Every structure is written in C-alpha cells, then in structure tokens.
C-alpha cells in the first residue's frame, strides 16, 4: 500500500490533543487524514485533511465515517464499538481491533481478563450497581478502605474514588463498578508498548509518575524511571505480555504499581497514545505518536530509546479561573534550557482542564527534574 | 503580547515546505497563522489557520495580506519588497526587516555589503548584463574559469554556473550578474544564526556539506561538521558578525567555504529557515523552525545545541520520472535506526524537484553517516 502523498485515507475517531499530536506525524509523512469529533473547536480540526463533526458514540455516524476511509484508528476509547465491529467484519482494518477494545473498555471485563491470563493485578470484586456494592460493604464482604472504580466512561481520575467511610457513597453515581483492594505502592510506573499487525513489538522505557507529597496528584512523568534495572526489566516484560495477550495493534499504555516488595501489578491500560508518553516527542528517537502511526499502517516500528532524559509536566487550568486562557509566564519558561510547551489549542480554561503540557529534556536527569520543578512553580494557566 | 491561543495572527509569506515545517511549531504553541502562497496545492495549506492564494511579487496582494496580520514573516525571499517596506513604515513588525532583505535579495548588493564591512568573501566583479560580462572576458579583465551568478531570483543552484569556456555563455540569461573568482575549498560549511528583536543571538553548530566525489552535488548535510574546533569557532564567529552587521531578526543561514589554508569565506546567506538546518528537527534541542518562530515573536531563543549527531539527505525527483510520486523503498528505510523521512506533500514529481528529506540521527556520527549512505542508495523518488 502506498500511504505517502497518495489517495490513501487514514480515519481517526476523536480530534482532541492526542489526535492533534498524531497529526504532526501524518503531516510529516504526508498521509491524508479524516477526523471525526463532536466539537467544532476540536484541536485536530486544523491539520487534518478533512474534518467531520459528529457523535463518536452514534452507530450510524461512526459507521458512515468508517466507510469512506482505508484504515481506521482512534485517539479516545469512548467510541461506538458495534460500528467498529461491523466495519471490521466488512473488511476495514480497524486498529486497535474492537475485540481488544471490548476487553479494555469495561474495567470489570479488563480485570477478569488479567485474572484469566495470570497477569498480576490488585484483587477486586465486580458489582452491577452501587446498591450491590453498598450491601457487600454492610455485610463486610468488602472492607473499607478500598478503591471504587466505575467500569465504563471514566477518564483522568474521573470515575475512581478511594472509599474510606460509608459516608463517601453519598452522591456517587449508581453504575456498574468494581471494588479494588488498596495496595500500598512505592511507585506508579508506565510502559508504552507498540505493536504492528505483522507482529513487530517494542516497548518504550519505563516511566515513573512522581506524586505531589501532600496533594496525591501526579506532578511529573519521568523517563527513565529512577528504579532498579531489575524492576524496570520486570515491568517491561509484564507490559509486553499484556500487549501480546490482548493481541492489540497500535500503542498500549500499561500503567502499573511497584509494590513495597517490588512486585509489579497492572493498574489499567489505554489502547492509544497516552499522557505518560508525551515526553517522547522531544526525548525519544521516535515519538509515541509516530510509532502509533507506523503501527496502524503496518510500517516498521521506530527506535523507542531516548536521546536524552525527559520529564513531562501537565498544564491544567488553575482553580478559580474560567474563560479565555492565558499562559502566565510562558515567556519566562521558554528561556530555560530544554523546555518545550505544548499548547493543545483549547481557547477556554476551567479548573483542572488539561490545556497542554511541558516537556523538559536534558542529558542530566537531575537537571531536568530541577528545571521541571521551576516550570511547575512558574507557569500558570489562568484566564484573562 | 499574548501569542498563545489568542486572536494574535502571524502572517507567513510563502507556503512551501519551509512554511509547512514552521507550522508544526505554530501549531504546537497554538499560534494562529495566515499564509499567502500562489499555489492552491501549497504544502502549508493544511495546518495554517487561514490560507490565501495570491502572487507574492504583487504589491497589492502582499500589502493587503500584511494589513490583516499582527506580525509578518516569510519563508521565501522572492516577495514584493516595496509592500514590506510600506507595511513596516506603517508600524507592522516585519521580520526579517525589508532593510535586511534588500541587502540580501540582490547578490551584487550583498557582495558589496561584505566588502564594505570587511567580511571575508571571494573576490568578484558586478555586471549590469551578460554583454558587459562577455566584453570583460574578451578584454581579459575577467579570467576563465570563474563563477557566474545572476544577482536576483536564483535558487537551489539555479542562477549559478561555472564558466570554463566562452561557449558556456550560450543560452545564458541576459541579466544583471556577478563574476566571482573560483576558490579551491576543502569544505562547504554553514552556520545558522538566530536573533530576536531584543538582540538575543545564538548560533547552531557548524554543519558540513558533503559532496558526491564525481557529481559535485551536495549529498549529505552533517552536524556537527567533521572539522577542527578552531575552524568551527572561526566559522561561528564570522556568522555571528554577519548576522549583527545585517541587524537581522529571525534565522540567517550563512553558507561558507573553508579554503585549503583554513580561511573562512562567506558564500551567501538566506534570511529564513534553510535546508542546511533541517537536521535540527530531530537532532537539536530546539529546531531551526521553532527558533525562527521564537525570534520573530521576540520570545527567548531555545537551546541550539544537539542531542545527538544528525545527517540530512535531500529527496529529489529521479531523472526520467514525472507524474504522481512514489517513494520507492520508504518502508525499508523506516525500519532503520534513527531514520525519519519528511515528505513535503507535493503530489507530482519531476527530475530534481525537492520532494522531501530524510534525517538520520545517532549518538555515533559514523554510524549515522553509514545509515545515511544506505538511505541514499535505497530510497528513490519515482512516479507511478
């Protein structure tokens, strides 16, 4: 297949920031792209060849979009699975496959899959609704504290909650869920695996999520993770295994816990480019986005090693600010060594909205970490 | 000025491959761009915010375009200078300044400028037309061999010719020109200088153009140049001096000769992103395109050092092929370590047309050079 400067069309479901960054590479290779997204202000709208506005959960919309492209991929999991299944059955290459997505989209099914395949993961129990979970807690079948997760449509911490008392149930949605045992862990790690339909498979180095000591929020994604080589090897091996078991194509971001005794447990996976791989644009020989593109087009995968150390800081809207966004002090941080802001193109900020990220690269990871902290303390996402 | 995700508009004259690569960075920073180009198939058309089709040499077209943007820059020098001068006089920031461009656009004026400023350059004589040059040759005021250069509108070797016999004059255009002494040189070098309106100035490392031993064509641009540190220091110092003398803003690519006795002579300059800096996308901390953008917006300049060695190979249309382009064996070279093709997005190839380039990066420059040669011998730009 001739993908380059030809009539070939890659369809992408979702036009958010992940799609936007994927389009840097489709443009670099001059591969024609069609994008479907519900928002007329989608960040991908500029830089795709054709933009279609429509509902990603609507069968007809997704199916009709699929019929006019040659290969279909997505940058968000919340898409109509039945449409993908019908398109695949009719012969359209859909990557990742809807079979893989069906195993991942529901966290209950995902956990069952790990149990079935002997992939280490925290103990859990599935519940059809909130009432059933509350009953189990009353019966002391489930012990407080535990982690509640809704099985579908959660994102960015939305849909995950630590339950420390029965009063925490107040105001929670009455949806299918799981209760997961709380595992004390030393580190939260992630490995991005890349696999093409021919079966070529590569992993990116292990990255580490560094948490704010009080706020318990991820502050920095650090590549490479500052962990023992043996632990890193174990994490990569588990990620490879997960990818192969899912038989997935494209990128699979595998989030993991490193327990107090250096066990690795799978937390969850995302079958697409991932926040934990944004550092790769500046730090890696081949970015996660380029490798996703290579994978879904069954091209050879690029080198996943790093040129230099990379640290990523998310840019989220500050509390107390809503409206036309201003990146306060962005000129200041641009003056620092190896600092690259990525602005996603959302015109309006609101508290905690993901507006961009900043990558800090340096040959010396300690220096990168120091500059990252300065960036974190200097650049603020506020409103006019 | 708030450039990011705001109503600010950067105008770019020219929508070719240089503009296309500049747009990766305007998109990364979410800076709004308007592009003017004569071709409805311009590579920049996708990824700018608004595209305007029009003649870059037409006063009214350029002037009217300038009136609707907040800062104006260009990716090609062949633009209407009078319009730029009027826009600048009316208060529009135009970078590089038309004053600088006027000194550079005509090679005769450019050479006079070097002579005036004591910047080393090959001896030359100016002629108003071909007849005057032929007369000087007949009178033996100019000795064969020498280098003929038309003073305006030359590009990519077009407009430069070595005259070895009077018969070489046949079929040459009757235009203003210079005759330049032929200087035997060891290396052709280039240094890209970056300067913002506040006067911050940085140079990229010296790169080397490696020529094909027989064809006398540049085959590889190599960063860093494989030359003595003392020569590299001298080249950077001369490039800095040239940039300051021109008082230019944005990127200035300074092409130089290293003579047999290690003198550095200026060949010519280009006031924009340049082929000799394409390697920087993958190899440098900050690409030439991002630094051009930073400069024209008076943002702090990014680090111009390299993360790894970089080698660039141009992809030009093969002789004997015209029509819908095919990049033969591109899948093969994508499988090699550190290889990134950039496809400019021209649908039609013709002999020697610049269709793209390939960057090869590696921690080891010798390994990069080896892979670059394999790329050169494998990837072919042909037609269907």
XYZ file of C-alpha atoms in Angstrom:
768
model
C 0.000 0.000 0.000
C 1.326 3.447 -0.904
C 0.414 5.687 2.028
C 2.633 8.673 1.166
C 1.284 11.603 -0.905
C -1.412 9.345 -2.294
C -5.205 8.976 -2.162
C -4.958 6.692 0.872
C -7.082 7.958 3.781
C -6.460 7.312 7.465
C -9.569 7.834 9.593
C -9.159 8.989 13.185
C -12.005 8.877 15.690
C -11.557 11.774 18.109
C -9.958 15.138 17.474
C -8.578 16.103 20.878
C -4.996 16.832 21.840
C -3.862 13.241 21.224
C -5.236 13.423 17.714
C -3.643 16.823 17.243
C -0.205 15.452 18.146
C -0.741 12.387 15.928
C -1.385 14.777 13.032
C 2.144 16.212 13.308
C 3.334 12.842 12.072
C 0.682 12.247 9.429
C 1.632 15.674 8.044
C 5.357 14.872 8.239
C 4.738 11.756 6.141
C 2.066 13.478 4.012
C -0.542 10.881 4.873
C -4.110 12.017 4.242
C -6.317 12.098 7.344
C -10.049 12.311 8.005
C -11.033 13.171 11.587
C -14.394 12.733 13.329
C -15.093 14.652 16.542
C -18.207 16.073 18.197
C -16.711 19.518 18.800
C -16.459 22.141 16.100
C -13.477 23.567 18.017
C -11.576 20.243 18.138
C -7.773 20.744 18.362
C -7.348 18.383 15.364
C -9.541 20.460 13.079
C -6.569 22.408 11.779
C -4.041 19.975 10.229
C -6.304 17.114 9.235
C -7.253 16.947 5.572
C -10.972 16.679 6.237
C -12.872 17.268 9.438
C -16.266 15.759 10.202
C -18.344 16.895 13.149
C -20.333 14.095 14.752
C -21.091 11.940 17.771
C -18.458 9.231 18.393
C -20.994 7.095 20.296
C -23.536 7.115 17.470
C -23.549 3.923 15.405
C -24.551 5.489 12.072
C -22.091 8.379 12.382
C -19.095 6.150 13.149
C -20.111 3.520 10.601
C -20.570 6.035 7.778
C -17.247 7.692 8.634
C -15.524 4.301 8.533
C -16.924 3.580 5.076
C -15.001 6.493 3.495
C -11.528 5.726 4.923
C -8.968 2.988 4.217
C -7.699 2.358 7.753
C -9.441 3.413 10.960
C -7.892 4.233 14.340
C -8.950 6.249 17.375
C -7.463 8.597 19.939
C -10.209 8.064 22.542
C -11.783 4.790 23.696
C -15.296 6.161 24.093
C -16.468 5.274 20.608
C -19.307 3.135 19.263
C -17.961 -0.411 19.416
C -20.760 -2.001 17.390
C -19.938 0.252 14.447
C -16.247 -0.703 14.684
C -17.171 -4.382 14.808
C -19.372 -4.104 11.727
C -16.684 -2.165 9.840
C -14.043 -4.736 10.746
C -16.349 -7.595 9.745
C -16.803 -5.859 6.387
C -13.039 -5.852 5.842
C -11.903 -2.429 7.066
C -8.623 -2.541 9.024
C -9.555 -1.121 12.458
C -6.606 -0.679 14.853
C -6.685 -1.339 17.733
C -9.226 -4.035 16.974
C -12.732 -3.714 18.502
C -12.085 -7.150 20.064
C -9.216 -5.636 22.055
C -11.219 -2.529 22.811
C -14.155 -4.613 24.123
C -11.809 -6.237 26.653
C -10.464 -2.865 27.759
C -13.452 -0.518 27.585
C -15.131 -2.113 30.620
C -12.819 -2.244 33.656
C -14.654 -5.249 35.078
C -14.040 -7.254 31.902
C -10.449 -5.945 31.812
C -9.831 -7.203 35.387
C -11.405 -10.589 34.590
C -9.067 -10.826 31.597
C -5.988 -10.267 33.789
C -7.188 -12.898 36.254
C -7.803 -15.365 33.415
C -4.350 -14.766 31.885
C -2.457 -14.836 35.218
C -1.374 -11.231 34.818
C -0.709 -9.744 38.279
C -3.265 -7.112 39.280
C -4.846 -5.928 42.553
C -7.626 -8.185 43.975
C -11.130 -6.910 43.051
C -14.819 -7.686 43.104
C -17.334 -6.689 40.405
C -20.749 -5.180 41.204
C -23.664 -4.495 38.828
C -24.582 -1.265 40.623
C -23.876 0.921 43.665
C -26.564 -0.720 45.812
C -24.961 -4.152 45.417
C -21.591 -2.700 46.463
C -23.115 -0.932 49.486
C -24.779 -4.191 50.503
C -21.427 -6.026 50.297
C -19.831 -3.355 52.467
C -22.638 -3.657 55.029
C -22.150 -7.430 55.045
C -18.401 -6.854 55.487
C -17.677 -8.865 52.363
C -15.796 -5.751 51.199
C -13.655 -3.998 53.796
C -13.127 -0.251 53.993
C -10.850 1.360 52.779
C -10.953 0.264 49.144
C -10.840 1.798 45.672
C -14.137 2.256 43.836
C -13.948 2.370 40.041
C -16.830 2.749 37.657
C -16.353 0.200 34.895
C -17.122 2.432 31.933
C -16.665 6.001 30.733
C -14.251 7.118 33.428
C -11.268 9.217 32.423
C -8.486 11.277 34.036
C -9.216 10.164 37.581
C -12.898 10.785 36.944
C -14.650 7.521 37.899
C -12.088 6.478 40.512
C -12.522 7.155 44.245
C -10.983 5.908 47.469
C -13.760 4.900 49.865
C -12.693 5.461 53.469
C -16.139 5.588 55.116
C -19.697 4.682 54.136
C -20.500 8.398 54.010
C -18.227 8.551 50.929
C -21.008 6.794 48.986
C -23.109 9.950 49.086
C -23.651 11.487 45.686
C -21.853 8.697 43.850
C -23.309 7.506 40.528
C -25.382 4.303 40.560
C -23.401 2.448 37.898
C -21.637 -0.862 37.340
C -18.402 -0.791 39.316
C -15.563 -2.702 40.903
C -14.118 -2.548 44.411
C -10.355 -2.955 44.329
C -8.100 -3.711 47.278
C -5.845 -0.769 48.200
C -2.248 -1.730 47.515
C 0.462 0.294 49.231
C 2.940 1.082 46.482
C 6.352 2.738 46.178
C 5.983 3.927 42.617
C 3.426 4.262 39.902
C 5.074 3.236 36.627
C 4.006 3.036 32.994
C 5.295 1.304 29.908
C 4.101 2.044 26.393
C 4.104 -0.943 24.097
C 3.907 -0.629 20.350
C 2.885 -3.459 18.039
C 2.072 -3.633 14.347
C -0.192 -6.150 12.541
C 2.874 -8.080 11.342
C 3.678 -8.759 14.994
C 6.726 -6.490 15.397
C 6.667 -5.307 19.003
C 8.688 -2.769 21.016
C 8.450 -1.158 24.428
C 9.379 2.350 25.453
C 11.495 2.684 28.605
C 9.694 2.521 31.955
C 8.476 5.930 33.115
C 7.714 6.961 36.656
C 4.879 9.136 37.876
C 6.130 11.357 40.658
C 3.356 12.442 43.011
C 2.966 15.639 44.960
C 3.744 14.562 48.543
C 0.570 16.101 50.007
C -1.950 16.528 47.178
C -1.508 12.917 45.940
C -1.608 14.097 42.323
C 0.841 13.172 39.575
C 3.181 16.103 39.112
C 5.889 14.743 36.828
C 6.224 11.899 34.361
C 9.912 10.983 34.354
C 11.759 8.973 31.712
C 13.631 6.856 32.513
C 12.078 5.886 35.874
C 14.567 6.161 38.724
C 14.245 2.485 39.669
C 16.454 -0.615 39.718
C 17.187 -2.169 36.340
C 15.750 -5.472 37.532
C 12.420 -3.825 38.389
C 12.411 -1.984 35.062
C 13.050 -5.245 33.213
C 10.190 -6.908 35.064
C 7.832 -4.023 34.239
C 8.715 -4.125 30.539
C 8.287 -7.911 30.415
C 4.841 -7.686 32.023
C 3.818 -4.899 29.623
C 4.949 -6.991 26.642
C 2.967 -9.932 27.922
C -0.175 -7.812 28.391
C 0.150 -6.461 24.859
C 0.562 -9.905 23.360
C -2.355 -11.326 25.362
C -4.586 -8.523 24.105
C -3.248 -9.139 20.588
C -3.501 -5.404 20.205
C -2.214 -3.230 17.333
C -1.003 0.350 17.837
C 0.059 1.732 21.185
C -0.876 0.187 24.504
C -0.044 2.281 27.563
C 0.280 -0.045 30.542
C 0.006 1.641 33.954
C 1.491 -0.324 36.841
C 2.183 -0.226 40.554
C 5.561 -1.115 42.043
C 4.632 -2.509 45.472
C 6.668 -2.144 48.658
C 8.292 -5.528 47.951
C 8.992 -4.749 44.278
C 6.100 -6.698 42.852
C 4.594 -5.206 39.664
C 0.795 -5.072 39.458
C -1.158 -3.872 36.424
C -3.365 -0.914 37.228
C -5.010 -0.332 33.863
C -4.260 0.049 30.171
C -5.112 2.524 27.431
C -5.049 1.363 23.794
C -3.800 4.652 22.287
C -1.177 7.406 22.668
C -1.035 8.307 26.337
C -0.152 11.196 28.623
C 2.689 9.112 30.051
C 4.333 9.069 26.610
C 4.227 12.773 25.752
C 7.871 13.176 26.792
C 8.736 11.006 23.764
C 8.172 13.847 21.265
C 11.340 15.562 22.472
C 13.236 12.780 24.243
C 12.850 9.649 22.101
C 14.255 8.676 18.738
C 10.681 8.028 17.622
C 7.736 9.647 19.399
C 4.793 7.567 20.616
C 2.617 9.288 18.007
C 4.872 8.397 15.096
C 5.065 4.824 16.341
C 1.273 4.617 16.677
C 1.015 5.766 13.078
C 3.705 3.333 11.928
C 1.934 0.514 13.776
C -1.586 1.061 12.420
C -0.172 1.323 8.880
C 1.903 -1.850 9.411
C 5.139 0.052 8.782
C 8.333 -0.948 10.648
C 8.402 0.480 14.182
C 10.871 3.230 15.057
C 13.522 3.183 17.781
C 11.826 3.627 21.186
C 15.020 4.508 23.062
C 15.689 8.008 24.374
C 18.204 10.543 23.105
C 18.133 12.342 26.449
C 16.204 12.246 29.721
C 12.674 13.662 29.522
C 10.238 14.982 32.112
C 6.645 15.964 31.435
C 4.532 18.396 33.430
C 0.808 18.690 32.702
C -0.657 22.153 32.241
C -4.083 22.172 33.847
C -6.398 25.097 34.459
C -5.905 26.688 37.874
C -8.724 26.635 40.369
C -10.663 29.866 40.417
C -10.122 30.721 36.739
C -12.576 30.197 33.890
C -12.700 31.874 30.483
C -10.231 32.898 27.762
C -6.968 31.200 28.648
C -3.695 32.953 29.460
C -0.438 31.046 29.986
C 1.145 33.248 32.624
C 4.970 33.376 32.495
C 5.222 31.154 29.433
C 7.856 33.555 28.034
C 9.927 33.008 31.172
C 9.988 29.209 30.948
C 10.713 29.343 27.195
C 14.033 30.920 28.163
C 15.112 27.838 30.105
C 17.226 25.045 28.714
C 15.314 22.224 27.007
C 11.815 23.479 27.837
C 9.082 22.908 25.223
C 5.478 23.861 25.969
C 2.716 22.118 24.021
C -0.468 24.149 23.929
C -3.434 21.993 22.945
C -5.478 24.786 21.435
C -8.439 24.995 23.775
C -9.443 28.657 23.961
C -11.283 28.382 27.278
C -9.772 27.301 30.569
C -11.628 25.874 33.563
C -10.322 24.411 36.823
C -8.308 21.220 36.206
C -8.960 21.183 32.436
C -5.966 19.708 30.563
C -4.776 22.650 28.476
C -1.318 21.476 27.495
C 1.895 20.005 28.798
C 5.537 20.999 29.038
C 8.439 18.698 28.267
C 11.851 19.281 29.802
C 14.763 17.400 28.235
C 18.352 17.297 29.375
C 21.312 14.935 29.171
C 21.277 15.030 33.000
C 18.015 13.770 34.526
C 18.631 15.617 37.820
C 18.990 18.901 35.972
C 15.822 18.128 34.004
C 13.997 17.434 37.291
C 15.211 20.722 38.780
C 14.061 22.717 35.726
C 10.734 20.826 35.703
C 10.061 21.955 39.264
C 10.830 25.544 38.292
C 8.410 25.230 35.360
C 5.744 23.798 37.669
C 6.183 26.701 40.093
C 6.277 29.405 37.426
C 3.889 28.698 34.552
C 0.201 29.146 35.445
C -2.913 28.505 33.353
C -5.306 31.311 34.221
C -7.903 33.446 32.426
C -7.911 36.978 31.050
C 1.658 40.377 23.743
C -0.267 37.133 24.295
C 0.501 34.938 21.284
C -0.825 31.632 22.635
C -4.433 30.516 21.968
C -5.392 34.117 21.336
C -6.567 36.337 18.459
C -2.965 37.193 17.560
C -2.214 36.420 13.897
C 1.197 35.589 12.440
C 1.359 36.147 8.686
C 3.686 33.978 6.603
C 4.566 34.819 3.005
C 5.121 31.572 1.160
C 3.540 28.190 1.788
C 6.195 25.733 0.621
C 7.965 23.043 2.621
C 9.755 25.559 4.857
C 6.420 27.100 5.774
C 4.953 23.651 6.301
C 7.676 22.761 8.806
C 7.315 26.139 10.531
C 3.621 25.354 11.028
C 4.468 22.316 13.175
C 5.698 24.790 15.757
C 2.936 27.367 15.399
C 0.504 24.502 15.950
C 2.498 23.194 18.920
C 2.239 26.625 20.549
C -1.319 27.199 19.237
C -0.339 30.411 17.471
C -2.781 31.482 14.775
C -1.284 31.655 11.262
C -2.339 33.205 7.958
C -0.401 32.003 4.904
C -0.142 33.576 1.437
C 1.080 31.474 -1.493
C 0.424 31.443 -5.237
C -0.294 27.702 -5.400
C -3.613 26.204 -4.392
C -1.718 22.978 -3.587
C 0.810 24.675 -1.269
C 2.209 22.266 1.377
C 1.275 24.807 4.082
C -2.393 24.879 3.125
C -3.236 22.156 5.606
C -2.205 23.285 9.124
C -2.385 27.044 8.765
C -5.475 28.702 10.193
C -6.302 30.628 7.020
C -4.857 30.200 3.570
C -4.815 32.952 0.937
C -3.941 32.266 -2.667
C -2.039 35.107 -4.326
C 1.098 36.393 -6.018
C 3.966 37.073 -3.586
C 5.541 39.556 -6.022
C 2.373 41.639 -6.361
C 2.402 44.817 -4.277
C -1.346 44.987 -3.575
C -1.619 41.296 -2.688
C 1.263 41.378 -0.203
C 0.250 44.742 1.229
C -3.382 43.712 1.789
C -2.281 40.446 3.378
C 0.038 42.354 5.711
C -2.804 44.623 6.838
C -4.753 41.729 8.384
C -1.930 40.189 10.458
C -0.084 41.301 13.606
C 3.461 40.172 12.725
C 4.718 39.294 9.252
C 7.491 36.886 8.267
C 8.382 34.909 5.132
C 9.745 31.523 4.132
C 10.945 32.637 0.689
C 12.894 35.789 -0.247
C 11.136 36.339 -3.579
C 8.467 38.653 -2.214
C 7.429 42.204 -3.011
C 9.873 44.349 -1.067
C 8.025 47.641 -1.594
C 4.933 46.216 0.088
C 7.039 45.045 3.053
C 8.640 48.477 3.317
C 5.283 50.245 3.319
C 3.883 47.820 5.912
C 6.910 48.310 8.149
C 6.698 52.098 7.757
C 3.063 51.866 8.841
C 4.105 50.097 12.032
C 3.733 46.397 11.245
C 6.565 44.266 12.671
C 8.121 42.608 9.594
C 10.874 40.076 10.348
C 13.408 39.830 8.814
C 13.215 43.540 8.055
C 12.875 44.626 4.403
C 16.058 46.656 5.000
C 17.934 43.405 5.620
C 16.162 41.677 2.766
C 17.092 44.490 0.359
C 20.770 43.905 1.183
C 20.421 40.166 0.604
C 17.960 39.834 -2.274
C 20.449 41.134 -4.842
C 23.735 39.203 -4.754
C 25.670 42.189 -6.132
C 24.478 44.398 -3.278
C 25.120 41.515 -0.847
C 28.747 41.207 -2.060
C 29.254 44.995 -1.845
C 27.974 44.838 1.731
C 30.553 42.189 2.697
C 33.335 44.254 1.093
C 32.163 47.379 2.948
C 32.005 45.554 6.296
C 35.334 43.713 5.858
C 33.620 40.331 5.901
C 35.785 37.813 4.009
C 34.237 36.690 0.735
C 35.556 35.636 -2.708
C 36.700 38.474 -4.998
C 34.006 39.474 -7.515
C 33.009 41.984 -10.175
C 29.459 43.225 -10.858
C 27.974 43.490 -14.350
C 24.686 45.097 -15.426
C 24.064 42.408 -18.063
C 25.570 39.423 -19.864
C 27.009 41.530 -22.705
C 29.087 43.608 -20.274
C 30.433 40.430 -18.686
C 31.278 38.918 -22.089
C 33.077 42.126 -23.033
C 35.153 41.988 -19.815
C 36.079 38.371 -20.585
C 37.120 39.328 -24.131
C 39.241 42.154 -22.699
C 40.734 39.628 -20.213
C 39.613 41.797 -17.290
C 37.892 38.612 -16.067
C 39.807 35.353 -16.401
C 38.266 31.997 -17.186
C 37.389 29.885 -15.230
C 35.107 31.852 -12.878
C 31.701 31.509 -11.235
C 28.779 33.327 -12.862
C 25.866 34.209 -10.560
C 22.737 36.046 -11.552
C 22.083 38.660 -8.863
C 18.352 38.087 -8.418
C 15.794 35.302 -8.392
C 18.234 32.408 -8.370
C 17.561 29.449 -6.109
C 18.831 25.909 -5.492
C 21.842 26.159 -7.795
C 19.615 27.726 -10.436
C 21.325 31.004 -11.347
C 24.866 29.824 -10.578
C 27.216 28.429 -13.235
C 30.935 27.758 -13.548
C 32.205 29.310 -16.779
C 35.095 27.286 -18.163
C 34.981 28.473 -21.798
C 33.312 31.301 -23.725
C 30.998 28.737 -25.307
C 29.442 28.318 -21.850
C 27.764 31.697 -22.371
C 25.424 30.203 -24.947
C 21.802 30.186 -23.872
C 22.513 32.030 -20.609
C 20.000 34.665 -19.490
C 20.855 38.302 -20.222
C 20.522 39.570 -16.647
C 22.460 41.513 -14.038
C 25.202 39.260 -12.699
C 28.494 38.920 -10.875
C 31.667 37.079 -11.822
C 33.271 35.503 -8.775
C 36.787 34.136 -8.519
C 36.861 30.354 -8.135
C 38.229 29.493 -4.733
C 39.560 25.988 -4.200
C 37.991 24.850 -0.946
C 38.226 21.854 1.364
C 34.743 22.088 2.777
C 31.486 23.874 2.256
C 30.147 24.791 5.697
C 27.040 26.514 7.024
C 26.055 28.134 10.287
C 22.514 29.145 11.165
C 22.277 32.220 13.352
C 19.152 33.120 15.248
C 18.426 36.595 16.581
C 15.357 38.186 18.133
C 14.379 41.886 18.135
C 15.623 42.237 21.722
C 19.099 41.349 20.427
C 19.425 37.850 21.903
C 21.565 35.896 19.455
C 22.600 32.230 19.139
C 24.308 30.082 16.538
C 23.678 26.463 15.683
C 26.752 24.223 15.396
C 28.704 24.334 12.127
C 27.381 21.861 9.578
C 29.275 20.405 6.653
C 28.013 19.739 3.154
C 29.499 16.513 1.896
C 29.680 16.378 -1.898
C 29.438 13.419 -4.208
C 33.039 12.893 -5.354
C 32.144 12.884 -9.062
C 28.788 14.596 -9.479
C 29.848 17.653 -7.405
C 26.395 17.762 -5.765
C 25.691 18.048 -2.048
C 24.753 14.596 -0.837
C 24.734 14.961 2.941
C 24.431 17.795 5.429
C 26.317 16.663 8.519
C 26.027 18.101 12.027
C 28.463 18.653 13.602
C 30.922 19.284 10.752
C 33.941 16.979 10.954
C 36.418 19.877 11.200
C 38.894 21.255 13.762
C 37.378 23.096 16.711
C 39.409 26.178 15.841
C 37.930 26.296 12.323
C 34.440 25.736 13.708
C 34.929 28.575 16.198
C 36.075 30.874 13.423
C 33.061 29.954 11.250
C 30.622 30.631 14.102
C 32.297 33.953 14.898
C 32.064 35.083 11.262
C 28.421 34.013 11.056
C 27.636 35.976 14.238
C 29.353 39.021 12.816
C 27.406 38.758 9.530
C 24.138 38.486 11.421
C 24.907 41.508 13.575
C 26.042 43.574 10.595
C 22.772 42.792 8.800
C 20.908 43.599 12.015
C 18.600 40.788 11.006
C 15.804 39.192 13.027
C 14.837 35.555 12.634
C 17.098 32.919 11.147
C 20.087 33.711 8.955
C 21.682 30.724 7.249
C 25.294 31.603 6.447
C 26.929 29.425 3.790
C 30.734 29.451 3.848
C 33.803 27.962 2.219
C 36.703 26.561 4.201
C 39.702 27.194 1.920
C 42.738 24.955 1.560
C 44.566 27.088 4.136
C 41.618 27.145 6.566
C 40.363 30.607 5.755
C 36.596 31.048 6.002
C 34.882 32.925 3.161
C 31.193 33.793 3.052
C 29.443 32.276 0.065
C 25.937 33.602 0.563
C 23.200 33.947 3.159
C 19.496 33.144 3.362
C 17.319 35.078 5.834
C 14.979 32.203 6.723
C 14.876 28.530 7.740
C 17.279 26.673 5.489
C 17.898 23.241 4.022
C 21.178 23.089 5.976
C 19.171 23.241 9.238
C 16.589 20.534 8.595
C 18.591 18.059 10.672
C 17.702 20.219 13.701
C 14.117 18.901 13.897
C 15.396 15.567 15.165
C 18.916 16.366 16.382
C 18.712 19.719 18.197
C 17.177 20.738 21.491
C 15.265 23.403 19.569
C 14.662 23.089 15.826
C 15.518 25.922 13.459
C 11.795 26.363 12.793
C 10.893 26.758 16.456
C 13.741 29.226 16.897
C 12.645 31.224 13.849
C 9.196 31.433 15.394
C 10.585 32.368 18.816
C 12.750 35.042 17.183
C 10.076 36.765 15.108
C 7.761 36.827 18.150
C 10.583 38.207 20.335
C 10.390 35.197 22.652
C 13.574 33.864 24.302
C 15.585 31.667 21.939
C 15.824 27.934 22.563
C 18.963 25.850 23.031
C 20.688 25.399 19.643
C 22.913 22.516 20.766
C 22.406 18.970 19.550
C 21.104 15.976 21.492
C 22.742 13.609 19.006
C 24.553 13.746 15.672
C 22.311 14.443 12.676
C 22.683 13.891 8.950
C 20.271 15.106 6.290
C 19.735 13.653 2.844
C 17.585 15.514 0.314
C 14.893 13.594 -1.530
C 14.782 14.879 -5.067
C 12.875 13.503 -8.036
C 14.873 10.998 -10.074
C 15.714 11.789 -13.649
C 13.360 10.143 -16.101
C 10.324 10.187 -13.807
C 7.456 12.670 -13.894
C 3.932 12.333 -12.517
C 2.270 11.004 -9.368
C 5.060 10.464 -6.883
C 6.065 7.140 -5.327
C 8.701 6.871 -2.584
C 10.224 3.534 -3.510
C 11.558 1.525 -0.542
C 10.423 4.058 2.047
C 9.148 1.150 4.188
C 12.643 -0.334 4.142
C 14.426 2.780 5.382
C 11.757 3.350 8.065
C 12.983 0.123 9.615
C 16.481 1.504 10.207
C 17.639 3.117 13.412
C 17.043 6.856 13.733
C 15.665 7.382 10.211
C 12.892 9.987 9.761
C 11.580 10.834 6.298
C 9.899 14.204 5.792
C 7.562 14.192 2.819
C 6.755 17.733 1.716
C 3.390 16.937 0.219
C 3.920 17.622 -3.454
C 1.819 15.112 -5.360
C 3.785 15.357 -8.607
C 7.457 14.528 -9.022
C 9.764 15.794 -11.775
C 13.523 15.394 -12.222
C 15.461 17.120 -9.400
C 12.309 18.543 -7.741
C 12.791 18.755 -3.952
C 10.151 16.334 -2.669
C 11.344 15.803 0.876
C 14.330 14.990 3.011
C 15.423 12.263 5.395
C 17.133 12.861 8.721
C 19.329 10.216 10.286
C 20.219 10.707 13.944
C 22.541 8.643 16.085
C 24.735 9.116 19.155
C 27.626 7.983 16.902
C 28.158 10.222 13.865
C 29.988 7.490 11.937
C 27.044 5.154 12.343
C 24.685 7.966 11.255
C 26.849 8.530 8.155
C 26.788 4.818 7.308
C 22.994 4.637 7.596
C 22.652 7.880 5.599
C 24.548 6.300 2.727
C 22.283 3.270 2.839
C 19.249 5.582 2.760
C 20.705 7.463 -0.212
C 21.261 4.199 -2.084
C 17.874 2.704 -1.248
C 15.098 5.303 -1.238
C 14.118 6.583 -4.704
C 11.633 9.256 -5.704
C 9.942 7.952 -8.820
C 6.480 8.072 -10.393
C 3.623 5.578 -10.628
